[in-house]
Amino acid sequence: QVRLEESGGGSVQPGGSLKLSCTVVGSIFGILSMGWYRQAPGKERELVATIYSSGRKRYGDFVKGRFTISRESNKSTMQLQMNDMKPEDTAVYYCHGNLDFEVGYHEYWGQGTLVTVSS
């Protein structure tokens, strides 16, 4: 059974860094896109970053050069390097994948990993 496995959440002080990883577990034909969304208490889920199979990347407006998403070609692991973190980055971060099963694409979500930025 296919799933997205997340790792790397935790606590960090303002100005610090964290790296999140997400791996596709299970058999798939390909990956159209992978990315991260986040949801803070009382707020809607929002895009953090997405990387497409073409290599194109898309970031949320609030990122402002602080985060970098990456994935090696033909690899099933995607990473998000977060630098200069702020208290407002505190949220549950969810991995998202648009996965190719040859007969069609399906969206998958990870279970979420908590990121806390606090002094």
mmCIF file of N, CA and C in Angstrom, residues 5-93:
data_model
loop_
_atom_site.group_PDB
_atom_site.id
_atom_site.type_symbol
_atom_site.label_atom_id
_atom_site.label_comp_id
_atom_site.label_asym_id
_atom_site.label_seq_id
_atom_site.Cartn_x
_atom_site.Cartn_y
_atom_site.Cartn_z
ATOM 1 N N GLU A 5 5.725 8.974 3.960
ATOM 2 C CA GLU A 5 6.346 8.873 5.279
ATOM 3 C C GLU A 5 7.159 10.134 5.546
ATOM 4 N N GLU A 6 6.787 10.859 6.594
ATOM 5 C CA GLU A 6 7.416 12.145 6.928
ATOM 6 C C GLU A 6 8.398 11.990 8.081
ATOM 7 N N SER A 7 9.398 12.854 8.102
ATOM 8 C CA SER A 7 10.322 12.903 9.225
ATOM 9 C C SER A 7 10.933 14.293 9.303
ATOM 10 N N GLY A 8 11.452 14.626 10.484
ATOM 11 C CA GLY A 8 12.218 15.848 10.632
ATOM 12 C C GLY A 8 11.554 16.977 11.392
ATOM 13 N N GLY A 9 10.323 16.812 11.819
ATOM 14 C CA GLY A 9 9.688 17.882 12.580
ATOM 15 C C GLY A 9 10.306 18.010 13.960
ATOM 16 N N GLY A 10 9.914 19.049 14.679
ATOM 17 C CA GLY A 10 10.424 19.247 16.025
ATOM 18 C C GLY A 10 10.387 20.704 16.411
ATOM 19 N N SER A 11 11.195 21.031 17.413
ATOM 20 C CA SER A 11 11.220 22.399 17.932
ATOM 21 C C SER A 11 12.526 23.085 17.566
ATOM 22 N N VAL A 12 12.434 24.372 17.332
ATOM 23 C CA VAL A 12 13.614 25.158 16.987
ATOM 24 C C VAL A 12 13.401 26.571 17.489
ATOM 25 N N GLN A 13 14.505 27.256 17.781
ATOM 26 C CA GLN A 13 14.405 28.645 18.210
ATOM 27 C C GLN A 13 14.280 29.563 17.002
ATOM 28 N N PRO A 14 13.717 30.747 17.192
ATOM 29 C CA PRO A 14 13.652 31.709 16.075
ATOM 30 C C PRO A 14 15.034 31.951 15.472
ATOM 31 N N GLY A 15 15.069 31.977 14.155
ATOM 32 C CA GLY A 15 16.331 32.124 13.442
ATOM 33 C C GLY A 15 17.014 30.808 13.141
ATOM 34 N N GLY A 16 16.519 29.729 13.706
ATOM 35 C CA GLY A 16 17.113 28.421 13.515
ATOM 36 C C GLY A 16 16.653 27.737 12.236
ATOM 37 N N SER A 17 17.099 26.491 12.066
ATOM 38 C CA SER A 17 16.816 25.726 10.849
ATOM 39 C C SER A 17 16.279 24.337 11.180
ATOM 40 N N LEU A 18 15.478 23.828 10.270
ATOM 41 C CA LEU A 18 14.987 22.461 10.332
ATOM 42 C C LEU A 18 14.915 21.912 8.921
ATOM 43 N N LYS A 19 15.065 20.594 8.792
ATOM 44 C CA LYS A 19 14.881 19.955 7.493
ATOM 45 C C LYS A 19 13.806 18.896 7.622
ATOM 46 N N LEU A 20 12.822 18.971 6.753
ATOM 47 C CA LEU A 20 11.768 17.965 6.686
ATOM 48 C C LEU A 20 12.025 17.053 5.497
ATOM 49 N N SER A 21 11.726 15.765 5.676
ATOM 50 C CA SER A 21 11.843 14.811 4.577
ATOM 51 C C SER A 21 10.539 14.060 4.406
ATOM 52 N N CYS A 22 10.270 13.673 3.183
ATOM 53 C CA CYS A 22 9.074 12.895 2.883
ATOM 54 C C CYS A 22 9.443 11.853 1.839
ATOM 55 N N THR A 23 9.109 10.610 2.114
ATOM 56 C CA THR A 23 9.441 9.507 1.221
ATOM 57 C C THR A 23 8.181 8.778 0.798
ATOM 58 N N VAL A 24 8.111 8.465 -0.473
ATOM 59 C CA VAL A 24 7.015 7.636 -0.977
ATOM 60 C C VAL A 24 7.350 6.181 -0.686
ATOM 61 N N VAL A 25 6.481 5.532 0.053
ATOM 62 C CA VAL A 25 6.659 4.122 0.384
ATOM 63 C C VAL A 25 5.635 3.322 -0.407
ATOM 64 N N GLY A 26 6.114 2.297 -1.113
ATOM 65 C CA GLY A 26 5.218 1.504 -1.929
ATOM 66 C C GLY A 26 5.549 1.656 -3.404
ATOM 67 N N SER A 27 4.861 0.891 -4.209
ATOM 68 C CA SER A 27 5.155 0.839 -5.636
ATOM 69 C C SER A 27 4.327 1.844 -6.430
ATOM 70 N N ILE A 28 5.026 2.723 -7.157
ATOM 71 C CA ILE A 28 4.365 3.693 -8.016
ATOM 72 C C ILE A 28 5.066 3.735 -9.362
ATOM 73 N N PHE A 29 4.431 4.357 -10.348
ATOM 74 C CA PHE A 29 5.033 4.478 -11.668
ATOM 75 C C PHE A 29 5.893 5.721 -11.773
ATOM 76 N N GLY A 30 5.470 6.790 -11.101
ATOM 77 C CA GLY A 30 6.223 8.037 -11.150
ATOM 78 C C GLY A 30 5.639 9.062 -10.205
ATOM 79 N N ILE A 31 6.264 10.228 -10.184
ATOM 80 C CA ILE A 31 5.833 11.318 -9.307
ATOM 81 C C ILE A 31 5.610 12.561 -10.143
ATOM 82 N N LEU A 32 4.402 13.074 -10.127
ATOM 83 C CA LEU A 32 4.116 14.312 -10.845
ATOM 84 C C LEU A 32 4.598 15.511 -10.040
ATOM 85 N N SER A 33 4.310 15.489 -8.755
ATOM 86 C CA SER A 33 4.755 16.563 -7.883
ATOM 87 C C SER A 33 4.768 16.069 -6.440
ATOM 88 N N MET A 34 5.601 16.724 -5.644
ATOM 89 C CA MET A 34 5.608 16.509 -4.197
ATOM 90 C C MET A 34 5.797 17.857 -3.542
ATOM 91 N N GLY A 35 5.243 17.974 -2.350
ATOM 92 C CA GLY A 35 5.377 19.255 -1.683
ATOM 93 C C GLY A 35 4.955 19.203 -0.238
ATOM 94 N N TRP A 36 4.953 20.381 0.379
ATOM 95 C CA TRP A 36 4.547 20.543 1.770
ATOM 96 C C TRP A 36 3.471 21.609 1.879
ATOM 97 N N TYR A 37 2.508 21.311 2.706
ATOM 98 C CA TYR A 37 1.506 22.278 3.129
ATOM 99 C C TYR A 37 1.606 22.379 4.643
ATOM 100 N N ARG A 38 1.055 23.432 5.195
ATOM 101 C CA ARG A 38 1.049 23.554 6.645
ATOM 102 C C ARG A 38 -0.276 24.122 7.118
ATOM 103 N N GLN A 39 -0.573 23.806 8.372
ATOM 104 C CA GLN A 39 -1.805 24.317 8.971
ATOM 105 C C GLN A 39 -1.527 24.688 10.414
ATOM 106 N N ALA A 40 -1.702 25.964 10.705
ATOM 107 C CA ALA A 40 -1.548 26.467 12.059
ATOM 108 C C ALA A 40 -2.908 26.448 12.753
ATOM 109 N N PRO A 41 -2.934 26.435 14.073
ATOM 110 C CA PRO A 41 -4.215 26.403 14.801
ATOM 111 C C PRO A 41 -5.113 27.565 14.381
ATOM 112 N N GLY A 42 -6.345 27.244 14.037
ATOM 113 C CA GLY A 42 -7.310 28.264 13.674
ATOM 114 C C GLY A 42 -7.154 28.825 12.279
ATOM 115 N N LYS A 43 -6.232 28.276 11.503
ATOM 116 C CA LYS A 43 -6.002 28.789 10.145
ATOM 117 C C LYS A 43 -6.222 27.684 9.114
ATOM 118 N N GLU A 44 -6.380 28.098 7.870
ATOM 119 C CA GLU A 44 -6.552 27.140 6.789
ATOM 120 C C GLU A 44 -5.194 26.543 6.380
ATOM 121 N N ARG A 45 -5.256 25.388 5.785
ATOM 122 C CA ARG A 45 -4.036 24.767 5.270
ATOM 123 C C ARG A 45 -3.527 25.591 4.092
ATOM 124 N N GLU A 46 -2.207 25.817 4.061
ATOM 125 C CA GLU A 46 -1.636 26.642 2.997
ATOM 126 C C GLU A 46 -0.410 25.970 2.398
ATOM 127 N N LEU A 47 -0.144 26.320 1.149
ATOM 128 C CA LEU A 47 1.017 25.800 0.458
ATOM 129 C C LEU A 47 2.306 26.375 1.054
ATOM 130 N N VAL A 48 3.262 25.478 1.307
ATOM 131 C CA VAL A 48 4.608 25.909 1.686
ATOM 132 C C VAL A 48 5.501 25.868 0.452
ATOM 133 N N ALA A 49 5.585 24.702 -0.174
ATOM 134 C CA ALA A 49 6.423 24.550 -1.362
ATOM 135 C C ALA A 49 6.044 23.286 -2.100
ATOM 136 N N THR A 50 6.203 23.323 -3.422
ATOM 137 C CA THR A 50 5.964 22.162 -4.266
ATOM 138 C C THR A 50 7.069 22.074 -5.294
ATOM 139 N N ILE A 51 7.472 20.845 -5.618
ATOM 140 C CA ILE A 51 8.426 20.635 -6.703
ATOM 141 C C ILE A 51 7.805 19.652 -7.685
ATOM 142 N N TYR A 52 7.874 20.014 -8.974
ATOM 143 C CA TYR A 52 7.278 19.201 -10.019
ATOM 144 C C TYR A 52 8.329 18.308 -10.672
ATOM 145 N N SER A 53 7.855 17.316 -11.400
ATOM 146 C CA SER A 53 8.774 16.388 -12.063
ATOM 147 C C SER A 53 9.677 17.112 -13.058
ATOM 148 N N SER A 54 9.227 18.250 -13.550
ATOM 149 C CA SER A 54 10.031 19.047 -14.481
ATOM 150 C C SER A 54 11.179 19.759 -13.783
ATOM 151 N N GLY A 55 11.128 19.796 -12.450
ATOM 152 C CA GLY A 55 12.109 20.547 -11.677
ATOM 153 C C GLY A 55 11.606 21.913 -11.246
ATOM 154 N N ARG A 56 10.490 22.333 -11.815
ATOM 155 C CA ARG A 56 9.921 23.633 -11.425
ATOM 156 C C ARG A 56 9.492 23.603 -9.964
ATOM 157 N N LYS A 57 9.712 24.721 -9.291
ATOM 158 C CA LYS A 57 9.367 24.834 -7.882
ATOM 159 C C LYS A 57 8.383 25.977 -7.668
ATOM 160 N N ARG A 58 7.565 25.826 -6.675
ATOM 161 C CA ARG A 58 6.603 26.863 -6.326
ATOM 162 C C ARG A 58 6.607 27.006 -4.814
ATOM 163 N N TYR A 59 6.631 28.268 -4.334
ATOM 164 C CA TYR A 59 6.677 28.535 -2.901
ATOM 165 C C TYR A 59 5.531 29.433 -2.474
ATOM 166 N N GLY A 60 5.121 29.277 -1.221
ATOM 167 C CA GLY A 60 4.167 30.209 -0.654
ATOM 168 C C GLY A 60 4.787 31.587 -0.525
ATOM 169 N N ASP A 61 3.954 32.622 -0.582
ATOM 170 C CA ASP A 61 4.461 34.000 -0.554
ATOM 171 C C ASP A 61 5.255 34.303 0.709
ATOM 172 N N PHE A 62 4.912 33.647 1.797
ATOM 173 C CA PHE A 62 5.545 33.945 3.079
ATOM 174 C C PHE A 62 6.970 33.377 3.157
ATOM 175 N N VAL A 63 7.347 32.498 2.238
ATOM 176 C CA VAL A 63 8.663 31.853 2.318
ATOM 177 C C VAL A 63 9.783 32.865 2.149
ATOM 178 N N LYS A 64 9.664 33.726 1.143
ATOM 179 C CA LYS A 64 10.613 34.829 0.931
ATOM 180 C C LYS A 64 12.074 34.372 0.983
ATOM 181 N N GLY A 65 12.374 33.271 0.294
ATOM 182 C CA GLY A 65 13.742 32.807 0.153
ATOM 183 C C GLY A 65 14.300 32.040 1.339
ATOM 184 N N ARG A 66 13.493 31.817 2.352
ATOM 185 C CA ARG A 66 13.992 31.142 3.563
ATOM 186 C C ARG A 66 14.010 29.622 3.435
ATOM 187 N N PHE A 67 13.131 29.075 2.608
ATOM 188 C CA PHE A 67 12.989 27.621 2.488
ATOM 189 C C PHE A 67 13.425 27.172 1.099
ATOM 190 N N THR A 68 13.931 25.935 1.028
ATOM 191 C CA THR A 68 14.313 25.361 -0.255
ATOM 192 C C THR A 68 13.791 23.932 -0.340
ATOM 193 N N ILE A 69 13.057 23.644 -1.402
ATOM 194 C CA ILE A 69 12.546 22.299 -1.622
ATOM 195 C C ILE A 69 13.435 21.614 -2.658
ATOM 196 N N SER A 70 13.639 20.299 -2.479
ATOM 197 C CA SER A 70 14.504 19.588 -3.414
ATOM 198 C C SER A 70 14.083 18.132 -3.524
ATOM 199 N N ARG A 71 14.392 17.545 -4.661
ATOM 200 C CA ARG A 71 14.179 16.110 -4.873
ATOM 201 C C ARG A 71 15.089 15.678 -6.007
ATOM 202 N N GLU A 72 15.866 14.668 -5.774
ATOM 203 C CA GLU A 72 16.733 14.142 -6.828
ATOM 204 C C GLU A 72 15.881 13.438 -7.878
ATOM 205 N N SER A 73 16.281 13.549 -9.120
ATOM 206 C CA SER A 73 15.559 12.893 -10.206
ATOM 207 C C SER A 73 15.464 11.392 -9.948
ATOM 208 N N ASN A 74 14.295 10.845 -10.200
ATOM 209 C CA ASN A 74 14.047 9.411 -10.053
ATOM 210 C C ASN A 74 14.169 8.923 -8.615
ATOM 211 N N LYS A 75 14.160 9.848 -7.661
ATOM 212 C CA LYS A 75 14.183 9.461 -6.261
ATOM 213 C C LYS A 75 12.812 9.712 -5.663
ATOM 214 N N SER A 76 12.485 8.925 -4.654
ATOM 215 C CA SER A 76 11.157 9.032 -4.058
ATOM 216 C C SER A 76 11.158 9.823 -2.757
ATOM 217 N N THR A 77 12.264 10.497 -2.457
ATOM 218 C CA THR A 77 12.354 11.315 -1.249
ATOM 219 C C THR A 77 12.491 12.776 -1.615
ATOM 220 N N MET A 78 11.711 13.589 -0.953
ATOM 221 C CA MET A 78 11.730 15.031 -1.161
ATOM 222 C C MET A 78 12.058 15.691 0.169
ATOM 223 N N GLN A 79 12.808 16.788 0.126
ATOM 224 C CA GLN A 79 13.227 17.456 1.353
ATOM 225 C C GLN A 79 12.891 18.938 1.320
ATOM 226 N N LEU A 80 12.645 19.476 2.487
ATOM 227 C CA LEU A 80 12.402 20.908 2.639
ATOM 228 C C LEU A 80 13.367 21.439 3.686
ATOM 229 N N GLN A 81 14.291 22.257 3.249
ATOM 230 C CA GLN A 81 15.228 22.910 4.160
ATOM 231 C C GLN A 81 14.638 24.249 4.568
ATOM 232 N N MET A 82 14.443 24.434 5.859
ATOM 233 C CA MET A 82 13.841 25.674 6.362
ATOM 234 C C MET A 82 14.868 26.416 7.199
ATOM 235 N N ASN A 83 15.184 27.635 6.789
ATOM 236 C CA ASN A 83 16.155 28.482 7.489
ATOM 237 C C ASN A 83 15.489 29.750 7.985
ATOM 238 N N ASP A 84 16.164 30.418 8.907
ATOM 239 C CA ASP A 84 15.670 31.693 9.445
ATOM 240 C C ASP A 84 14.200 31.564 9.855
ATOM 241 N N MET A 85 13.936 30.577 10.645
ATOM 242 C CA MET A 85 12.552 30.284 10.984
ATOM 243 C C MET A 85 12.000 31.299 11.972
ATOM 244 N N LYS A 86 10.682 31.509 11.870
ATOM 245 C CA LYS A 86 9.996 32.510 12.679
ATOM 246 C C LYS A 86 8.894 31.830 13.497
ATOM 247 N N PRO A 87 8.481 32.456 14.581
ATOM 248 C CA PRO A 87 7.391 31.861 15.378
ATOM 249 C C PRO A 87 6.132 31.596 14.549
ATOM 250 N N GLU A 88 5.881 32.427 13.555
ATOM 251 C CA GLU A 88 4.694 32.228 12.718
ATOM 252 C C GLU A 88 4.819 31.032 11.788
ATOM 253 N N ASP A 89 5.980 30.396 11.748
ATOM 254 C CA ASP A 89 6.133 29.147 10.993
ATOM 255 C C ASP A 89 5.631 27.943 11.782
ATOM 256 N N THR A 90 5.268 28.152 13.021
ATOM 257 C CA THR A 90 4.747 27.071 13.849
ATOM 258 C C THR A 90 3.448 26.536 13.264
ATOM 259 N N ALA A 91 3.428 25.228 13.001
ATOM 260 C CA ALA A 91 2.261 24.606 12.362
ATOM 261 C C ALA A 91 2.504 23.108 12.253
ATOM 262 N N VAL A 92 1.460 22.399 11.857
ATOM 263 C CA VAL A 92 1.621 21.010 11.435
ATOM 264 C C VAL A 92 1.900 21.027 9.935
ATOM 265 N N TYR A 93 2.987 20.396 9.546
ATOM 266 C CA TYR A 93 3.397 20.362 8.147
ATOM 267 C C TYR A 93 3.014 19.008 7.550
#
